[in-house]
PDB file of C-alpha atoms in Angstrom:
ATOM      1  CA  MET A   1     -16.098  21.010  23.106  1.00 55.00           C
ATOM      2  CA  PRO A   2     -17.322  18.099  20.956  1.00 79.00           C
ATOM      3  CA  SER A   3     -17.008  14.591  22.321  1.00 91.00           C
ATOM      4  CA  LEU A   4     -14.660  11.963  20.941  1.00 94.00           C
ATOM      5  CA  LYS A   5     -17.668  10.098  19.569  1.00 95.00           C
ATOM      6  CA  GLN A   6     -18.897  13.163  17.650  1.00 95.00           C
ATOM      7  CA  ILE A   7     -15.460  13.839  16.188  1.00 95.00           C
ATOM      8  CA  LEU A   8     -15.099  10.190  15.123  1.00 96.00           C
ATOM      9  CA  GLU A   9     -18.509  10.347  13.475  1.00 95.00           C
ATOM     10  CA  CYS A  10     -17.450  13.427  11.473  1.00 95.00           C
ATOM     11  CA  LEU A  11     -14.143  11.852  10.429  1.00 96.00           C
ATOM     12  CA  LEU A  12     -15.794   8.637   9.271  1.00 96.00           C
ATOM     13  CA  LEU A  13     -18.516  10.498   7.352  1.00 94.00           C
ATOM     14  CA  THR A  14     -15.960  12.575   5.448  1.00 95.00           C
ATOM     15  CA  ALA A  15     -13.414   9.794   4.832  1.00 93.00           C
ATOM     16  CA  GLY A  16     -15.235   8.134   1.926  1.00 85.00           C
ATOM     17  CA  SER A  17     -13.643   4.756   2.663  1.00 91.00           C
ATOM     18  CA  ALA A  18     -12.823   2.575   5.649  1.00 94.00           C
ATOM     19  CA  VAL A  19     -10.445   4.214   8.138  1.00 96.00           C
ATOM     20  CA  GLU A  20      -7.924   2.061  10.001  1.00 95.00           C
ATOM     21  CA  MET A  21      -7.519   2.301  13.764  1.00 94.00           C
ATOM     22  CA  GLU A  22      -3.910   3.488  13.339  1.00 94.00           C
ATOM     23  CA  ARG A  23      -5.090   6.479  11.325  1.00 95.00           C
ATOM     24  CA  LEU A  24      -7.786   7.329  13.875  1.00 95.00           C
ATOM     25  CA  SER A  25      -5.244   6.994  16.696  1.00 94.00           C
ATOM     26  CA  SER A  26      -2.905   9.425  14.926  1.00 95.00           C
ATOM     27  CA  VAL A  27      -5.613  12.114  15.128  1.00 94.00           C
ATOM     28  CA  PHE A  28      -5.949  11.593  18.889  1.00 93.00           C
ATOM     29  CA  PRO A  29      -2.426  11.057  20.289  1.00 91.00           C
ATOM     30  CA  GLU A  30      -3.694  11.818  23.804  1.00 92.00           C
ATOM     31  CA  VAL A  31      -6.375   9.091  23.619  1.00 92.00           C
ATOM     32  CA  GLY A  32      -5.649   5.380  23.687  1.00 91.00           C
ATOM     33  CA  PRO A  33      -6.937   2.944  21.058  1.00 93.00           C
ATOM     34  CA  SER A  34      -9.225   1.278  23.615  1.00 94.00           C
ATOM     35  CA  GLU A  35     -11.005   4.603  24.254  1.00 96.00           C
ATOM     36  CA  ILE A  36     -11.434   5.094  20.521  1.00 96.00           C
ATOM     37  CA  ARG A  37     -12.825   1.555  20.130  1.00 96.00           C
ATOM     38  CA  ASN A  38     -15.238   2.183  23.022  1.00 96.00           C
ATOM     39  CA  ALA A  39     -16.459   5.401  21.400  1.00 96.00           C
ATOM     40  CA  LEU A  40     -16.895   3.587  18.070  1.00 97.00           C
ATOM     41  CA  ASN A  41     -18.820   0.773  19.789  1.00 96.00           C
ATOM     42  CA  GLU A  42     -21.093   3.338  21.486  1.00 96.00           C
ATOM     43  CA  LEU A  43     -21.694   5.063  18.153  1.00 96.00           C
ATOM     44  CA  GLN A  44     -22.473   1.727  16.513  1.00 96.00           C
ATOM     45  CA  GLN A  45     -24.904   0.880  19.320  1.00 97.00           C
ATOM     46  CA  GLU A  46     -26.634   4.272  19.064  1.00 96.00           C
ATOM     47  CA  TYR A  47     -27.277   3.726  15.353  1.00 97.00           C
ATOM     48  CA  LEU A  48     -28.735   0.297  16.102  1.00 96.00           C
ATOM     49  CA  GLU A  49     -30.906   1.466  19.008  1.00 96.00           C
ATOM     50  CA  ARG A  50     -32.507   4.303  17.092  1.00 95.00           C
ATOM     51  CA  ASN A  51     -32.802   2.201  13.923  1.00 94.00           C
ATOM     52  CA  ALA A  52     -30.871   4.860  12.018  1.00 95.00           C
ATOM     53  CA  GLY A  53     -30.608   4.920   8.247  1.00 95.00           C
ATOM     54  CA  ILE A  54     -26.855   4.526   8.626  1.00 95.00           C
ATOM     55  CA  MET A  55     -24.671   2.008  10.395  1.00 96.00           C
ATOM     56  CA  LEU A  56     -21.062   1.747  11.501  1.00 96.00           C
ATOM     57  CA  VAL A  57     -19.317  -1.324  10.104  1.00 95.00           C
ATOM     58  CA  ASN A  58     -15.918  -2.874  10.610  1.00 92.00           C
ATOM     59  CA  VAL A  59     -14.679  -3.513   7.078  1.00 92.00           C
ATOM     60  CA  ALA A  60     -11.313  -3.594   5.258  1.00 89.00           C
ATOM     61  CA  ASN A  61      -9.437  -3.600   8.583  1.00 90.00           C
ATOM     62  CA  GLY A  62     -11.055  -0.293   9.488  1.00 93.00           C
ATOM     63  CA  TYR A  63     -14.336   1.452  10.230  1.00 96.00           C
ATOM     64  CA  GLN A  64     -16.811   2.971   7.807  1.00 95.00           C
ATOM     65  CA  ILE A  65     -20.230   4.606   8.080  1.00 95.00           C
ATOM     66  CA  ARG A  66     -22.562   3.100   5.493  1.00 94.00           C
ATOM     67  CA  THR A  67     -26.205   3.350   4.610  1.00 93.00           C
ATOM     68  CA  ARG A  68     -28.398   0.449   5.656  1.00 94.00           C
ATOM     69  CA  PRO A  69     -28.937  -2.054   2.838  1.00 92.00           C
ATOM     70  CA  GLU A  70     -32.725  -1.983   3.177  1.00 94.00           C
ATOM     71  CA  TYR A  71     -32.727   1.627   1.917  1.00 93.00           C
ATOM     72  CA  ALA A  72     -30.726   0.880  -1.247  1.00 90.00           C
ATOM     73  CA  GLU A  73     -33.778   1.221  -3.514  1.00 92.00           C
ATOM     74  CA  TRP A  74     -34.383   4.847  -2.463  1.00 92.00           C
ATOM     75  CA  ILE A  75     -30.686   5.709  -2.651  1.00 90.00           C
ATOM     76  CA  LYS A  76     -30.569   4.357  -6.214  1.00 88.00           C
ATOM     77  CA  ARG A  77     -33.623   6.437  -7.145  1.00 90.00           C
ATOM     78  CA  PHE A  78     -31.975   9.527  -5.699  1.00 92.00           C
ATOM     79  CA  LEU A  79     -28.460   9.048  -7.103  1.00 87.00           C
ATOM     80  CA  LYS A  80     -29.438   7.313 -10.355  1.00 83.00           C
ATOM     81  CA  PRO A  81     -26.058   5.547 -10.503  1.00 75.00           C
ATOM     82  CA  GLN A  82     -24.653   4.067 -13.664  1.00 72.00           C
ATOM     83  CA  PRO A  83     -24.185   0.330 -13.204  1.00 70.00           C
ATOM     84  CA  GLN A  84     -20.525  -0.596 -12.895  1.00 71.00           C
ATOM     85  CA  LYS A  85     -20.606  -4.300 -13.500  1.00 82.00           C
ATOM     86  CA  LEU A  86     -17.480  -6.277 -14.092  1.00 85.00           C
ATOM     87  CA  SER A  87     -17.084  -8.237 -17.281  1.00 89.00           C
ATOM     88  CA  GLN A  88     -16.743 -12.009 -17.203  1.00 90.00           C
ATOM     89  CA  ALA A  89     -13.005 -11.586 -17.854  1.00 92.00           C
ATOM     90  CA  ALA A  90     -12.672  -9.121 -14.969  1.00 93.00           C
ATOM     91  CA  MET A  91     -14.591 -11.432 -12.606  1.00 91.00           C
ATOM     92  CA  GLU A  92     -12.366 -14.359 -13.596  1.00 91.00           C
ATOM     93  CA  THR A  93      -9.208 -12.346 -13.039  1.00 94.00           C
ATOM     94  CA  LEU A  94     -10.441 -10.884  -9.770  1.00 93.00           C
ATOM     95  CA  ALA A  95     -11.399 -14.318  -8.435  1.00 91.00           C
ATOM     96  CA  ILE A  96      -7.986 -15.710  -9.365  1.00 93.00           C
ATOM     97  CA  VAL A  97      -6.163 -12.814  -7.706  1.00 95.00           C
ATOM     98  CA  ALA A  98      -8.367 -12.988  -4.599  1.00 93.00           C
ATOM     99  CA  TYR A  99      -7.810 -16.673  -3.997  1.00 92.00           C
ATOM    100  CA  ARG A 100      -4.235 -17.076  -5.233  1.00 93.00           C
ATOM    101  CA  GLN A 101      -2.598 -13.823  -4.128  1.00 93.00           C
ATOM    102  CA  PRO A 102       0.118 -12.739  -4.395  1.00 93.00           C
ATOM    103  CA  ILE A 103       0.190 -13.782  -8.027  1.00 95.00           C
ATOM    104  CA  MET A 104       2.059 -12.824 -11.184  1.00 95.00           C
ATOM    105  CA  ARG A 105       0.360 -11.851 -14.426  1.00 95.00           C
ATOM    106  CA  SER A 106       1.854 -14.901 -16.171  1.00 94.00           C
ATOM    107  CA  GLU A 107       0.228 -17.187 -13.579  1.00 94.00           C
ATOM    108  CA  ILE A 108      -3.142 -15.490 -14.099  1.00 94.00           C
ATOM    109  CA  GLU A 109      -2.783 -15.866 -17.857  1.00 93.00           C
ATOM    110  CA  PHE A 110      -1.818 -19.530 -17.494  1.00 93.00           C
ATOM    111  CA  ILE A 111      -5.008 -20.203 -15.477  1.00 92.00           C
ATOM    112  CA  ARG A 112      -7.267 -18.155 -17.777  1.00 91.00           C
ATOM    113  CA  GLY A 113      -5.552 -19.188 -21.011  1.00 91.00           C
ATOM    114  CA  VAL A 114      -5.652 -15.642 -22.422  1.00 93.00           C
ATOM    115  CA  ASP A 115      -3.824 -12.319 -22.117  1.00 93.00           C
ATOM    116  CA  SER A 116      -4.937 -10.495 -18.964  1.00 92.00           C
ATOM    117  CA  GLY A 117      -3.048  -7.206 -19.217  1.00 92.00           C
ATOM    118  CA  ALA A 118      -6.028  -5.021 -20.116  1.00 93.00           C
ATOM    119  CA  VAL A 119      -8.240  -6.632 -17.474  1.00 95.00           C
ATOM    120  CA  LEU A 120      -5.578  -6.167 -14.795  1.00 95.00           C
ATOM    121  CA  ARG A 121      -5.270  -2.483 -15.747  1.00 94.00           C
ATOM    122  CA  GLN A 122      -9.053  -2.099 -15.394  1.00 93.00           C
ATOM    123  CA  LEU A 123      -9.012  -3.764 -11.965  1.00 95.00           C
ATOM    124  CA  LEU A 124      -6.078  -1.568 -10.920  1.00 94.00           C
ATOM    125  CA  GLU A 125      -7.966   1.565 -12.042  1.00 92.00           C
ATOM    126  CA  ARG A 126     -10.988   0.501  -9.983  1.00 90.00           C
ATOM    127  CA  ARG A 127      -8.636  -0.171  -7.048  1.00 91.00           C
ATOM    128  CA  LEU A 128      -9.959  -3.734  -6.674  1.00 93.00           C
ATOM    129  CA  VAL A 129      -6.442  -5.063  -7.314  1.00 96.00           C
ATOM    130  CA  ARG A 130      -3.108  -3.521  -6.359  1.00 95.00           C
ATOM    131  CA  ILE A 131       0.529  -4.102  -7.207  1.00 95.00           C
ATOM    132  CA  ALA A 132       1.922  -5.904  -4.172  1.00 94.00           C
ATOM    133  CA  GLY A 133       5.569  -5.758  -5.246  1.00 94.00           C
ATOM    134  CA  ARG A 134       7.905  -7.676  -7.500  1.00 94.00           C
ATOM    135  CA  LYS A 135       8.708 -11.375  -7.475  1.00 92.00           C
ATOM    136  CA  ASN A 136      12.331 -12.165  -6.735  1.00 91.00           C
ATOM    137  CA  VAL A 137      12.929 -14.081  -9.971  1.00 89.00           C
ATOM    138  CA  ALA A 138      14.519 -13.222 -13.306  1.00 89.00           C
ATOM    139  CA  GLY A 139      12.924 -10.109 -14.759  1.00 89.00           C
ATOM    140  CA  ARG A 140      11.370  -9.205 -11.365  1.00 93.00           C
ATOM    141  CA  PRO A 141       7.750  -9.357 -12.621  1.00 94.00           C
ATOM    142  CA  LEU A 142       4.995  -7.491 -10.786  1.00 94.00           C
ATOM    143  CA  ILE A 143       2.855  -9.429  -8.352  1.00 96.00           C
ATOM    144  CA  TYR A 144      -0.783  -8.606  -7.743  1.00 96.00           C
ATOM    145  CA  ALA A 145      -3.062  -8.806  -4.719  1.00 96.00           C
ATOM    146  CA  THR A 146      -6.500  -7.493  -3.844  1.00 94.00           C
ATOM    147  CA  GLY A 147      -6.742  -3.940  -2.588  1.00 87.00           C
ATOM    148  CA  LYS A 148      -8.597  -2.268   0.256  1.00 88.00           C
ATOM    149  CA  ARG A 149     -11.405  -1.318  -2.133  1.00 89.00           C
ATOM    150  CA  PHE A 150     -11.960  -5.046  -2.857  1.00 91.00           C
ATOM    151  CA  LEU A 151     -12.626  -5.636   0.846  1.00 90.00           C
ATOM    152  CA  GLU A 152     -15.002  -2.672   0.997  1.00 87.00           C
ATOM    153  CA  VAL A 153     -16.968  -3.688  -2.118  1.00 86.00           C
ATOM    154  CA  PHE A 154     -17.402  -7.265  -0.942  1.00 84.00           C
ATOM    155  CA  GLY A 155     -18.020  -6.218   2.698  1.00 84.00           C
ATOM    156  CA  LEU A 156     -15.062  -8.141   4.091  1.00 89.00           C
ATOM    157  CA  LYS A 157     -13.132  -7.177   7.207  1.00 87.00           C
ATOM    158  CA  ASP A 158     -10.057  -9.061   6.053  1.00 87.00           C
ATOM    159  CA  ILE A 159      -9.062 -11.238   3.098  1.00 88.00           C
ATOM    160  CA  LYS A 160      -9.309 -14.225   5.469  1.00 87.00           C
ATOM    161  CA  ASP A 161     -13.081 -13.617   5.497  1.00 87.00           C
ATOM    162  CA  LEU A 162     -13.399 -14.720   1.862  1.00 87.00           C
ATOM    163  CA  PRO A 163     -15.553 -17.842   1.672  1.00 84.00           C
ATOM    164  CA  ARG A 164     -13.504 -21.002   1.371  1.00 80.00           C
ATOM    165  CA  LEU A 165     -13.751 -22.724  -1.995  1.00 70.00           C
ATOM    166  CA  LYS A 166     -15.533 -25.645  -0.319  1.00 70.00           C
ATOM    167  CA  GLU A 167     -18.198 -23.251   1.072  1.00 67.00           C
ATOM    168  CA  ILE A 168     -18.757 -21.770  -2.379  1.00 63.00           C
ATOM    169  CA  GLU A 169     -18.976 -25.211  -3.981  1.00 63.00           C
ATOM    170  CA  ASP A 170     -21.500 -26.371  -1.346  1.00 66.00           C
ATOM    171  CA  ALA A 171     -23.741 -23.289  -1.695  1.00 60.00           C
ATOM    172  CA  SER A 172     -26.969 -23.952  -3.498  1.00 51.00           C
ATOM    173  CA  PRO A 173     -27.717 -21.587  -6.409  1.00 52.00           C
ATOM    174  CA  GLY A 174     -30.388 -19.877  -4.287  1.00 51.00           C
ATOM    175  CA  GLN A 175     -27.863 -19.070  -1.572  1.00 49.00           C
ATOM    176  CA  ALA A 176     -24.991 -17.809  -3.687  1.00 46.00           C
ATOM    177  CA  THR A 177     -25.022 -14.302  -5.107  1.00 51.00           C
ATOM    178  CA  SER A 178     -24.438 -14.058  -8.835  1.00 55.00           C
ATOM    179  CA  ASP A 179     -20.919 -12.683  -8.272  1.00 52.00           C
ATOM    180  CA  MET A 180     -20.054 -15.464  -5.861  1.00 52.00           C
ATOM    181  CA  GLU A 181     -21.608 -18.024  -8.193  1.00 57.00           C
ATOM    182  CA  GLN A 182     -19.379 -16.705 -10.985  1.00 55.00           C
ATOM    183  CA  MET A 183     -16.358 -16.929  -8.682  1.00 55.00           C
ATOM    184  CA  ARG A 184     -17.313 -20.500  -7.753  1.00 51.00           C
ATOM    185  CA  LYS A 185     -17.462 -21.564 -11.376  1.00 53.00           C
ATOM    186  CA  ILE A 186     -14.197 -19.874 -12.252  1.00 49.00           C
ATOM    187  CA  LEU A 187     -12.312 -21.305  -9.310  1.00 47.00           C
ATOM    188  CA  THR A 188     -13.657 -24.828  -9.502  1.00 47.00           C
ATOM    189  CA  GLU A 189     -12.910 -24.999 -13.223  1.00 46.00           C
ATOM    190  CA  ASN A 190      -9.355 -23.693 -12.704  1.00 40.00           C
ATOM    191  CA  ALA A 191      -8.463 -25.290  -9.355  1.00 36.00           C
TER     192      ALA A 191
END
């Protein structure tokens, strides 16, 4: 019979995205969440101790097995991925949604000064933004927030882990990534 740790490893490898503790607990009704966390911690430690090419990370309020960043060059050579960069308009919109969520499309357009419908659709398709509901005002417009995929892409455990605007402003150009530098500019110009 496989161990809990082995089963968890298989589930996380096949999931394709971060898996929340509630979902893992539903697979093991006879095992408590603390036992599952202990098994995940042991698995994480094993990867570290043997300097494995993969690691277990706590991201997007869940757990995910990822490749180690230092092997990205070889993975790119193997997969030959097509770059999926976001346009300036998409970065602006994403930064606004991330820092001002939940937010209506009209508020985004007021900050940006241009129509944002097409950009929002693109971000929705990429699952970086989600529809969080409807605002309780006349017309009941949709409100937007970041999605789970946003947390995964930016390596955040929770939306609270986003850098504060002050931290972004204080970062020297050498410290900030290009995406974060773009976000800094967008947010400081529209604050």
